[in-house]
């Protein structure tokens, strides 16, 4: 056993040495070529064997109760009583209501607005747009919770994020991934996905505090986040946290191999001290580092006021060094053009795309498939059968690595890749029964797992 751990240690050291050659963010944009080292289907022989070691750890605890498995601490970035916060927000909504934006009242959800506007579904007796939540967790094991976390990703894409985040240290990556899976269960991420944007704070959706639009020079989706639209008093912390989780889960749908990260633009135009929200900053940073690792390609801080350098000095120590290295600063439109082609850049920021954000409201019958219980059960059954085949192929792959049989290892690897594609396709089918449609599906940007930004880009 000690020999095995020494071998793993040697492999990890070799991977770390290889990883040190990863191109700098600015170099990638200068060359116009995305660095895909260490990503799915682009692994070195050493990296693939470390991945096999990671799956060996996962499968060793596969049928164990999730709560019994040691992991990294699950940190709450902001200490609060969730139930009390929701109760206070509800009380404020009833006793002293106030308009936040565009007719959206404090603590009003998109579902509330739909009811107010008479948007109803013909699939339910009460006109509800989505059926009551039905959890897809079959038991309390790592197996069940892990697959719910993987969702429509290739299984290896999900796992590799944690390996890269922990510099290919299997033990550290395993504790990190288990913590993330536990966190997802605690936060009921599955339920947030189920309802789509329906139970998000309406003012956040109507304002477009954050939204994805277009792609950068590396093909990464651009997420625009205008800080001047955000005020801490406009929504409760639980609602802000829900919105943040929904946004991150939705962005996962806009990624595809080898484009596994986003380009985040923190637009500080017209930003003032009134827009600072430290609970949000702390939550976003924690989620990005611990629960959605390796999802950020670059963060461009645009048009910051003269005093923002002082704020940056407070924020930067909170960042993981790897994340901090992805932060770039741009003061003028010409600086943004280094990262984004003018056809992909919004006209209001110096580009040619005339698009302006406008929330597209739900349609009454857009979630009919979610009311089809029989269809959902069949989709789940097919997915589970393919997941079992993938696990069996993975066990063969891991054993071939342990036995040192390279030919067998290569054959098993090819079989895993084939099954991974099938698992992903089956998961995408099941997703139609377990995730409400949302802004990006209504606009046509996301259709049958394909992303097409031209659906909403506007040119002369």
Short mmCIF file of C-alpha atoms in Angstrom, two decimals:
data_model
loop_
_atom_site.label_atom_id
_atom_site.label_comp_id
_atom_site.label_asym_id
_atom_site.label_seq_id
_atom_site.Cartn_x
_atom_site.Cartn_y
_atom_site.Cartn_z
CA UNK A 1 0.00 0.00 0.00
CA UNK A 2 2.83 2.40 0.82
CA UNK A 3 4.28 1.72 -2.63
CA UNK A 4 0.99 2.73 -4.21
CA UNK A 5 0.92 6.05 -2.37
CA UNK A 6 4.53 6.72 -3.32
CA UNK A 7 3.65 6.09 -6.96
CA UNK A 8 0.68 8.43 -6.74
CA UNK A 9 2.91 11.07 -5.14
CA UNK A 10 5.44 10.75 -7.97
CA UNK A 11 2.66 11.08 -10.56
CA UNK A 12 1.29 14.16 -8.79
CA UNK A 13 4.70 15.79 -8.74
CA UNK A 14 5.09 15.14 -12.46
CA UNK A 15 1.64 16.62 -13.13
CA UNK A 16 2.47 19.71 -11.08
CA UNK A 17 5.67 20.20 -13.07
CA UNK A 18 3.75 19.81 -16.34
CA UNK A 19 1.02 22.17 -15.13
CA UNK A 20 3.52 24.91 -14.36
CA UNK A 21 3.74 25.54 -18.11
CA UNK A 22 0.11 26.62 -18.36
CA UNK A 23 -0.16 29.75 -20.45
CA UNK A 24 -0.92 33.05 -18.72
CA UNK A 25 -4.39 34.53 -19.24
CA UNK A 26 -3.13 37.45 -21.32
CA UNK A 27 -1.00 35.15 -23.49
CA UNK A 28 -4.04 33.06 -24.38
CA UNK A 29 -5.93 36.14 -25.57
CA UNK A 30 -2.94 37.45 -27.50
CA UNK A 31 -2.66 34.14 -29.36
CA UNK A 32 -6.44 33.73 -29.57
CA UNK A 33 -6.04 30.15 -28.45
CA UNK A 34 -7.63 28.57 -25.38
CA UNK A 35 -5.28 26.61 -23.14
CA UNK A 36 -6.98 23.21 -22.81
CA UNK A 37 -4.31 21.46 -20.76
CA UNK A 38 -5.77 19.20 -18.11
CA UNK A 39 -9.32 19.29 -19.45
CA UNK A 40 -11.55 16.41 -20.56
CA UNK A 41 -10.27 14.53 -23.63
CA UNK A 42 -7.02 16.48 -23.50
CA UNK A 43 -5.17 14.73 -20.67
CA UNK A 44 -1.58 13.61 -20.63
CA UNK A 45 -0.89 9.96 -19.82
CA UNK A 46 0.10 10.97 -16.29
CA UNK A 47 -3.02 13.10 -15.77
CA UNK A 48 -5.29 10.28 -16.93
CA UNK A 49 -3.75 7.91 -14.40
CA UNK A 50 -4.21 10.45 -11.61
CA UNK A 51 -7.84 10.73 -12.74
CA UNK A 52 -8.09 6.95 -12.41
CA UNK A 53 -6.77 7.23 -8.84
CA UNK A 54 -9.44 9.83 -8.12
CA UNK A 55 -12.20 7.56 -9.42
CA UNK A 56 -10.75 4.73 -7.32
CA UNK A 57 -11.29 6.89 -4.23
CA UNK A 58 -14.81 7.79 -5.32
CA UNK A 59 -15.82 4.21 -6.02
CA UNK A 60 -14.30 3.07 -2.73
CA UNK A 61 -16.95 5.13 -0.91
CA UNK A 62 -19.57 4.92 -3.64
CA UNK A 63 -22.23 3.08 -1.62
CA UNK A 64 -21.35 4.63 1.74
CA UNK A 65 -23.63 7.14 3.51
CA UNK A 66 -22.59 10.60 2.35
CA UNK A 67 -22.55 11.98 5.89
CA UNK A 68 -20.04 9.32 7.00
CA UNK A 69 -17.33 10.43 4.53
CA UNK A 70 -14.64 12.86 5.71
CA UNK A 71 -14.33 16.06 3.70
CA UNK A 72 -13.23 19.68 3.77
CA UNK A 73 -15.18 21.93 6.17
CA UNK A 74 -18.41 23.26 4.68
CA UNK A 75 -18.03 26.96 5.35
CA UNK A 76 -20.93 29.38 5.47
CA UNK A 77 -19.47 32.61 4.07
CA UNK A 78 -22.11 34.65 5.87
CA UNK A 79 -23.51 33.69 9.27
CA UNK A 80 -27.29 33.99 9.21
CA UNK A 81 -30.46 32.18 10.20
CA UNK A 82 -32.03 31.23 6.89
CA UNK A 83 -35.52 30.67 8.27
CA UNK A 84 -35.43 33.89 10.26
CA UNK A 85 -34.20 35.87 7.24
CA UNK A 86 -37.02 34.53 5.09
CA UNK A 87 -39.56 35.29 7.81
CA UNK A 88 -38.31 38.86 8.18
CA UNK A 89 -38.43 39.41 4.44
CA UNK A 90 -41.98 38.03 4.27
CA UNK A 91 -43.06 40.29 7.13
CA UNK A 92 -41.52 43.34 5.45
CA UNK A 93 -43.25 42.40 2.20
CA UNK A 94 -46.64 42.31 3.95
CA UNK A 95 -46.33 45.24 6.38
CA UNK A 96 -44.24 47.79 4.47
CA UNK A 97 -44.12 46.84 0.79
CA UNK A 98 -42.04 48.93 -1.59
CA UNK A 99 -41.25 48.82 -5.30
CA UNK A 100 -37.70 47.80 -6.18
CA UNK A 101 -37.65 47.97 -9.97
CA UNK A 102 -40.04 47.99 -12.93
CA UNK A 103 -43.13 47.16 -10.89
CA UNK A 104 -41.37 44.41 -8.94
CA UNK A 105 -41.98 44.64 -5.22
CA UNK A 106 -39.58 43.67 -2.45
CA UNK A 107 -39.46 39.87 -1.92
CA UNK A 108 -41.70 39.26 -4.94
CA UNK A 109 -40.70 36.25 -7.04
CA UNK A 110 -41.05 35.66 -10.77
CA UNK A 111 -43.84 33.19 -9.94
CA UNK A 112 -45.66 35.95 -8.02
CA UNK A 113 -45.38 38.24 -11.04
CA UNK A 114 -46.69 35.51 -13.34
CA UNK A 115 -49.72 35.05 -11.12
CA UNK A 116 -50.26 38.80 -11.11
CA UNK A 117 -50.02 38.89 -14.92
CA UNK A 118 -52.34 35.91 -15.38
CA UNK A 119 -49.70 33.57 -16.79
CA UNK A 120 -50.95 30.03 -16.08
CA UNK A 121 -50.30 26.46 -17.14
CA UNK A 122 -53.00 24.21 -18.58
CA UNK A 123 -51.17 21.17 -17.17
CA UNK A 124 -52.15 21.80 -13.55
CA UNK A 125 -55.51 22.37 -11.91
CA UNK A 126 -54.31 25.49 -10.11
CA UNK A 127 -52.45 26.89 -13.10
CA UNK A 128 -49.02 26.35 -11.52
CA UNK A 129 -46.24 26.67 -14.10
CA UNK A 130 -44.16 23.87 -12.56
CA UNK A 131 -45.34 20.76 -10.65
CA UNK A 132 -44.38 20.32 -6.97
CA UNK A 133 -40.72 19.49 -6.46
CA UNK A 134 -39.84 15.78 -6.64
CA UNK A 135 -36.35 14.94 -5.43
CA UNK A 136 -34.34 12.58 -7.61
CA UNK A 137 -32.11 11.47 -4.71
CA UNK A 138 -32.82 7.75 -4.30
CA UNK A 139 -30.88 7.29 -1.06
CA UNK A 140 -28.34 8.99 1.21
CA UNK A 141 -25.22 7.52 -0.38
CA UNK A 142 -22.37 9.27 -2.15
CA UNK A 143 -23.51 7.51 -5.33
CA UNK A 144 -26.90 9.20 -5.43
CA UNK A 145 -25.71 12.66 -4.44
CA UNK A 146 -22.70 12.58 -6.78
CA UNK A 147 -24.74 11.86 -9.89
CA UNK A 148 -27.14 14.67 -9.00
CA UNK A 149 -24.13 16.98 -8.80
CA UNK A 150 -22.73 15.79 -12.14
CA UNK A 151 -26.12 16.31 -13.84
CA UNK A 152 -25.57 16.97 -17.59
CA UNK A 153 -21.78 17.22 -17.41
CA UNK A 154 -19.52 14.45 -18.61
CA UNK A 155 -18.63 12.71 -15.32
CA UNK A 156 -14.91 13.36 -15.85
CA UNK A 157 -15.50 17.06 -16.58
CA UNK A 158 -17.04 17.43 -13.13
CA UNK A 159 -14.30 15.45 -11.36
CA UNK A 160 -11.42 17.12 -13.21
CA UNK A 161 -12.48 20.56 -12.01
CA UNK A 162 -11.66 19.53 -8.46
CA UNK A 163 -8.41 17.80 -9.42
CA UNK A 164 -7.14 20.90 -11.23
CA UNK A 165 -8.26 23.13 -8.36
CA UNK A 166 -6.17 21.05 -5.95
CA UNK A 167 -3.20 20.75 -8.31
CA UNK A 168 -3.85 17.05 -8.97
CA UNK A 169 -3.58 16.08 -5.31
CA UNK A 170 -6.06 13.19 -5.14
CA UNK A 171 -6.59 13.29 -1.38
CA UNK A 172 -7.23 17.05 -1.30
CA UNK A 173 -9.42 16.95 -4.43
CA UNK A 174 -11.48 14.08 -3.02
CA UNK A 175 -12.18 15.91 0.25
CA UNK A 176 -13.10 18.99 -1.76
CA UNK A 177 -15.52 17.17 -4.07
CA UNK A 178 -17.26 15.41 -1.16
CA UNK A 179 -17.67 18.77 0.61
CA UNK A 180 -19.17 20.27 -2.55
CA UNK A 181 -21.60 17.37 -2.92
CA UNK A 182 -22.65 17.68 0.73
CA UNK A 183 -23.10 21.43 0.32
CA UNK A 184 -25.37 20.88 -2.67
CA UNK A 185 -27.58 18.58 -0.61
CA UNK A 186 -27.70 21.04 2.30
CA UNK A 187 -28.56 23.98 0.04
CA UNK A 188 -31.10 21.89 -1.89
CA UNK A 189 -29.52 22.89 -5.20
CA UNK A 190 -31.66 20.25 -6.90
CA UNK A 191 -34.81 22.16 -5.91
CA UNK A 192 -33.40 25.47 -7.19
CA UNK A 193 -32.70 23.83 -10.56
CA UNK A 194 -36.17 22.23 -10.62
CA UNK A 195 -37.99 25.57 -10.49
CA UNK A 196 -35.67 27.40 -12.88
CA UNK A 197 -35.93 31.17 -12.47
CA UNK A 198 -39.54 31.02 -11.22
CA UNK A 199 -38.70 31.43 -7.54
CA UNK A 200 -35.89 33.91 -8.09
CA UNK A 201 -36.37 37.44 -6.82
CA UNK A 202 -38.31 39.19 -9.61
CA UNK A 203 -36.39 42.46 -9.35
CA UNK A 204 -33.06 40.66 -9.88
CA UNK A 205 -34.38 39.05 -13.07
CA UNK A 206 -36.10 42.19 -14.37
CA UNK A 207 -33.01 44.35 -13.76
CA UNK A 208 -30.55 41.90 -15.24
CA UNK A 209 -28.05 42.33 -12.44
CA UNK A 210 -26.06 39.54 -14.08
CA UNK A 211 -26.65 37.91 -17.44
CA UNK A 212 -24.70 35.94 -20.03
CA UNK A 213 -24.41 37.25 -23.57
CA UNK A 214 -21.97 36.44 -26.36
CA UNK A 215 -18.52 34.90 -26.14
CA UNK A 216 -14.97 36.21 -25.74
CA UNK A 217 -11.99 35.66 -28.05
CA UNK A 218 -11.43 32.22 -26.49
CA UNK A 219 -15.03 31.13 -27.03
CA UNK A 220 -15.97 31.47 -23.37
CA UNK A 221 -19.48 32.76 -22.52
CA UNK A 222 -19.41 36.39 -21.33
CA UNK A 223 -21.21 37.14 -18.07
CA UNK A 224 -22.04 40.81 -17.63
CA UNK A 225 -22.47 41.96 -14.03
CA UNK A 226 -23.37 45.63 -13.63
CA UNK A 227 -22.74 46.63 -10.03
CA UNK A 228 -24.67 49.89 -10.30
CA UNK A 229 -27.90 47.86 -10.53
CA UNK A 230 -27.30 46.08 -7.24
CA UNK A 231 -28.35 47.33 -3.81
CA UNK A 232 -28.19 45.12 -0.74
CA UNK A 233 -31.52 46.39 0.62
CA UNK A 234 -33.41 45.37 -2.52
CA UNK A 235 -33.55 41.66 -1.65
CA UNK A 236 -33.04 39.34 1.31
CA UNK A 237 -29.79 37.40 1.62
CA UNK A 238 -31.52 34.01 1.08
CA UNK A 239 -32.98 35.31 -2.19
CA UNK A 240 -29.61 36.66 -3.30
CA UNK A 241 -27.96 33.33 -2.51
CA UNK A 242 -30.66 31.43 -4.41
CA UNK A 243 -30.17 33.69 -7.43
CA UNK A 244 -26.41 33.18 -7.33
CA UNK A 245 -26.75 29.37 -7.22
CA UNK A 246 -29.32 29.44 -10.03
CA UNK A 247 -27.03 31.60 -12.15
CA UNK A 248 -24.03 29.31 -11.64
CA UNK A 249 -26.06 26.19 -12.38
CA UNK A 250 -27.52 27.78 -15.51
CA UNK A 251 -24.08 28.83 -16.73
CA UNK A 252 -23.00 25.19 -16.54
CA UNK A 253 -25.49 24.53 -19.36
CA UNK A 254 -23.76 27.13 -21.55
CA UNK A 255 -20.38 25.38 -21.31
CA UNK A 256 -19.13 22.56 -23.49
CA UNK A 257 -15.83 20.73 -23.92
CA UNK A 258 -13.23 22.18 -24.23
CA UNK A 259 -14.82 25.52 -23.22
CA UNK A 260 -15.34 24.86 -19.51
CA UNK A 261 -15.04 28.38 -18.08
CA UNK A 262 -16.69 31.79 -18.39
CA UNK A 263 -15.48 35.34 -18.94
CA UNK A 264 -16.90 37.48 -16.13
CA UNK A 265 -17.06 41.24 -16.61
CA UNK A 266 -17.53 43.17 -13.39
CA UNK A 267 -18.86 46.38 -14.94
CA UNK A 268 -18.28 49.18 -12.42
CA UNK A 269 -19.68 51.95 -14.61
CA UNK A 270 -21.62 54.36 -12.35
CA UNK A 271 -20.62 52.25 -9.33
CA UNK A 272 -20.85 53.95 -5.95
CA UNK A 273 -20.31 52.92 -2.34
CA UNK A 274 -24.08 52.31 -2.13
CA UNK A 275 -23.63 49.33 -4.45
CA UNK A 276 -21.14 47.51 -2.20
CA UNK A 277 -22.54 44.35 -0.67
CA UNK A 278 -19.96 42.48 1.42
CA UNK A 279 -22.19 39.46 2.19
CA UNK A 280 -22.67 38.99 -1.57
CA UNK A 281 -18.92 39.40 -2.28
CA UNK A 282 -17.98 36.85 0.38
CA UNK A 283 -20.63 34.40 -0.82
CA UNK A 284 -19.66 34.70 -4.47
CA UNK A 285 -15.97 34.18 -3.74
CA UNK A 286 -16.61 31.15 -1.52
CA UNK A 287 -18.97 29.51 -4.01
CA UNK A 288 -16.55 30.10 -6.87
CA UNK A 289 -13.58 28.62 -5.04
CA UNK A 290 -15.12 25.73 -3.09
CA UNK A 291 -18.25 24.62 -4.91
CA UNK A 292 -17.80 25.71 -8.54
CA UNK A 293 -14.01 25.42 -9.01
CA UNK A 294 -12.38 25.96 -12.38
CA UNK A 295 -15.47 27.65 -13.80
CA UNK A 296 -13.86 31.09 -14.12
CA UNK A 297 -11.63 31.72 -17.13
CA UNK A 298 -11.04 35.41 -16.57
CA UNK A 299 -12.60 38.19 -14.51
CA UNK A 300 -12.36 41.64 -16.10
CA UNK A 301 -12.92 44.56 -13.74
CA UNK A 302 -14.15 47.32 -16.05
CA UNK A 303 -14.25 51.08 -15.56
CA UNK A 304 -13.65 51.10 -11.84
CA UNK A 305 -13.82 54.46 -10.00
CA UNK A 306 -10.59 55.99 -8.73
CA UNK A 307 -11.20 54.72 -5.22
CA UNK A 308 -11.79 51.09 -6.23
CA UNK A 309 -8.11 50.27 -5.76
CA UNK A 310 -8.73 50.56 -2.02
CA UNK A 311 -11.66 48.13 -2.26
CA UNK A 312 -9.52 45.72 -4.29
CA UNK A 313 -6.96 45.67 -1.49
CA UNK A 314 -9.72 44.41 0.82
CA UNK A 315 -11.05 41.83 -1.65
CA UNK A 316 -7.81 40.37 -3.03
CA UNK A 317 -6.69 38.69 0.23
CA UNK A 318 -9.98 36.75 0.22
CA UNK A 319 -9.18 35.22 -3.16
CA UNK A 320 -7.39 31.98 -3.85
CA UNK A 321 -4.10 32.87 -5.64
CA UNK A 322 -5.22 30.94 -8.73
CA UNK A 323 -8.46 32.95 -8.90
CA UNK A 324 -6.65 36.22 -8.18
CA UNK A 325 -4.35 35.57 -11.15
CA UNK A 326 -7.40 35.52 -13.43
CA UNK A 327 -8.43 39.07 -12.53
CA UNK A 328 -7.67 41.67 -15.22
CA UNK A 329 -8.44 45.38 -15.27
CA UNK A 330 -9.86 47.37 -18.20
CA UNK A 331 -10.63 51.06 -18.02
CA UNK A 332 -11.78 51.85 -21.58
CA UNK A 333 -13.60 50.06 -24.42
CA UNK A 334 -10.32 49.53 -26.28
CA UNK A 335 -9.09 47.54 -23.29
CA UNK A 336 -12.14 45.24 -23.50
CA UNK A 337 -11.40 44.62 -27.19
CA UNK A 338 -8.24 42.81 -26.17
CA UNK A 339 -10.49 40.12 -24.71
CA UNK A 340 -13.66 40.38 -26.83
CA UNK A 341 -14.15 40.81 -30.58
CA UNK A 342 -16.12 43.96 -31.47
CA UNK A 343 -18.98 41.85 -32.92
CA UNK A 344 -19.39 40.12 -29.55
CA UNK A 345 -18.99 43.29 -27.47
CA UNK A 346 -22.08 45.28 -26.52
CA UNK A 347 -22.47 48.60 -28.31
CA UNK A 348 -22.84 50.45 -25.00
CA UNK A 349 -19.31 49.24 -24.15
CA UNK A 350 -17.68 50.06 -27.47
CA UNK A 351 -18.71 47.09 -29.61
CA UNK A 352 -21.17 46.45 -32.45
CA UNK A 353 -23.82 44.32 -30.74
CA UNK A 354 -26.86 46.52 -30.07
CA UNK A 355 -28.43 44.06 -27.64
CA UNK A 356 -29.84 45.41 -24.38
CA UNK A 357 -31.03 43.07 -21.66
CA UNK A 358 -34.76 42.57 -21.27
CA UNK A 359 -36.14 39.74 -19.19
CA UNK A 360 -38.29 37.26 -21.12
CA UNK A 361 -41.16 36.13 -18.92
CA UNK A 362 -42.26 32.49 -18.61
CA UNK A 363 -44.95 31.09 -20.89
CA UNK A 364 -47.88 29.19 -19.49
CA UNK A 365 -47.20 25.77 -20.99
CA UNK A 366 -43.42 25.83 -21.39
CA UNK A 367 -42.89 23.13 -18.73
CA UNK A 368 -45.41 20.53 -19.88
CA UNK A 369 -42.82 17.74 -19.84
CA UNK A 370 -42.25 18.26 -16.12
CA UNK A 371 -45.85 17.15 -15.49
CA UNK A 372 -45.20 13.86 -17.34
CA UNK A 373 -44.36 11.53 -14.43
CA UNK A 374 -44.19 8.43 -16.63
CA UNK A 375 -41.80 10.11 -19.06
CA UNK A 376 -39.60 11.26 -16.19
CA UNK A 377 -39.50 7.75 -14.70
CA UNK A 378 -38.45 6.24 -18.05
CA UNK A 379 -35.75 8.87 -18.56
CA UNK A 380 -34.45 8.25 -15.03
CA UNK A 381 -34.41 4.48 -15.56
CA UNK A 382 -32.42 4.79 -18.79
CA UNK A 383 -29.94 7.20 -17.20
CA UNK A 384 -29.39 4.98 -14.15
CA UNK A 385 -28.71 1.95 -16.37
CA UNK A 386 -26.08 3.89 -18.34
CA UNK A 387 -24.53 5.23 -15.14
CA UNK A 388 -24.13 1.64 -13.91
CA UNK A 389 -22.43 0.70 -17.17
CA UNK A 390 -20.13 3.69 -16.88
CA UNK A 391 -19.19 2.71 -13.32
CA UNK A 392 -18.48 -0.88 -14.39
CA UNK A 393 -16.25 0.39 -17.21
CA UNK A 394 -14.54 2.74 -14.78
CA UNK A 395 -13.83 -0.11 -12.36
CA UNK A 396 -12.23 -2.07 -15.23
CA UNK A 397 -10.21 1.01 -16.21
CA UNK A 398 -9.00 1.57 -12.63
CA UNK A 399 -8.07 -2.11 -12.20
CA UNK A 400 -6.12 -2.10 -15.48
CA UNK A 401 -4.14 0.86 -14.18
CA UNK A 402 -3.43 -0.93 -10.88
CA UNK A 403 -2.37 -4.09 -12.74
CA UNK A 404 -0.07 -2.06 -14.99
CA UNK A 405 -1.67 -3.37 -18.19
CA UNK A 406 -1.40 -0.40 -20.54
CA UNK A 407 -3.19 -2.01 -23.48
CA UNK A 408 -6.15 -2.99 -21.32
CA UNK A 409 -6.11 0.45 -19.72
CA UNK A 410 -6.33 2.12 -23.16
CA UNK A 411 -9.21 -0.14 -24.25
CA UNK A 412 -11.11 0.54 -21.02
CA UNK A 413 -10.49 4.27 -21.42
CA UNK A 414 -12.04 4.27 -24.90
CA UNK A 415 -15.08 2.38 -23.59
CA UNK A 416 -15.48 4.92 -20.76
CA UNK A 417 -15.43 7.84 -23.21
CA UNK A 418 -18.11 6.17 -25.32
CA UNK A 419 -20.31 5.54 -22.30
CA UNK A 420 -19.68 9.05 -20.97
CA UNK A 421 -21.24 10.49 -24.14
CA UNK A 422 -24.26 8.23 -23.67
CA UNK A 423 -24.62 9.18 -20.01
CA UNK A 424 -24.49 12.88 -20.89
CA UNK A 425 -27.14 12.49 -23.60
CA UNK A 426 -29.43 10.55 -21.26
CA UNK A 427 -28.93 13.16 -18.52
CA UNK A 428 -29.86 15.91 -20.96
CA UNK A 429 -33.06 14.04 -21.77
CA UNK A 430 -33.93 13.64 -18.10
CA UNK A 431 -33.14 17.31 -17.52
CA UNK A 432 -36.20 18.27 -19.58
CA UNK A 433 -38.34 16.56 -16.94
CA UNK A 434 -36.49 17.95 -13.90
CA UNK A 435 -35.57 21.54 -14.77
CA UNK A 436 -37.98 24.35 -15.57
CA UNK A 437 -37.29 26.38 -18.70
CA UNK A 438 -35.55 29.69 -18.08
CA UNK A 439 -34.38 32.92 -19.70
CA UNK A 440 -31.80 31.27 -21.99
CA UNK A 441 -34.16 28.57 -23.24
CA UNK A 442 -36.96 31.09 -23.85
CA UNK A 443 -34.69 33.30 -25.94
CA UNK A 444 -33.51 30.32 -27.99
CA UNK A 445 -29.87 30.77 -26.98
CA UNK A 446 -29.94 27.30 -25.40
CA UNK A 447 -31.75 24.64 -27.42
CA UNK A 448 -31.22 20.90 -27.10
CA UNK A 449 -27.87 21.52 -25.38
CA UNK A 450 -26.60 23.72 -28.24
CA UNK A 451 -25.69 27.36 -27.60
CA UNK A 452 -26.38 30.01 -30.25
CA UNK A 453 -25.83 33.62 -29.21
CA UNK A 454 -26.89 34.91 -32.64
CA UNK A 455 -30.50 34.36 -31.53
CA UNK A 456 -30.34 37.58 -29.51
CA UNK A 457 -27.42 39.49 -31.02
CA UNK A 458 -28.45 42.62 -32.90
CA UNK A 459 -26.49 44.35 -35.68
CA UNK A 460 -27.19 47.05 -38.24
#
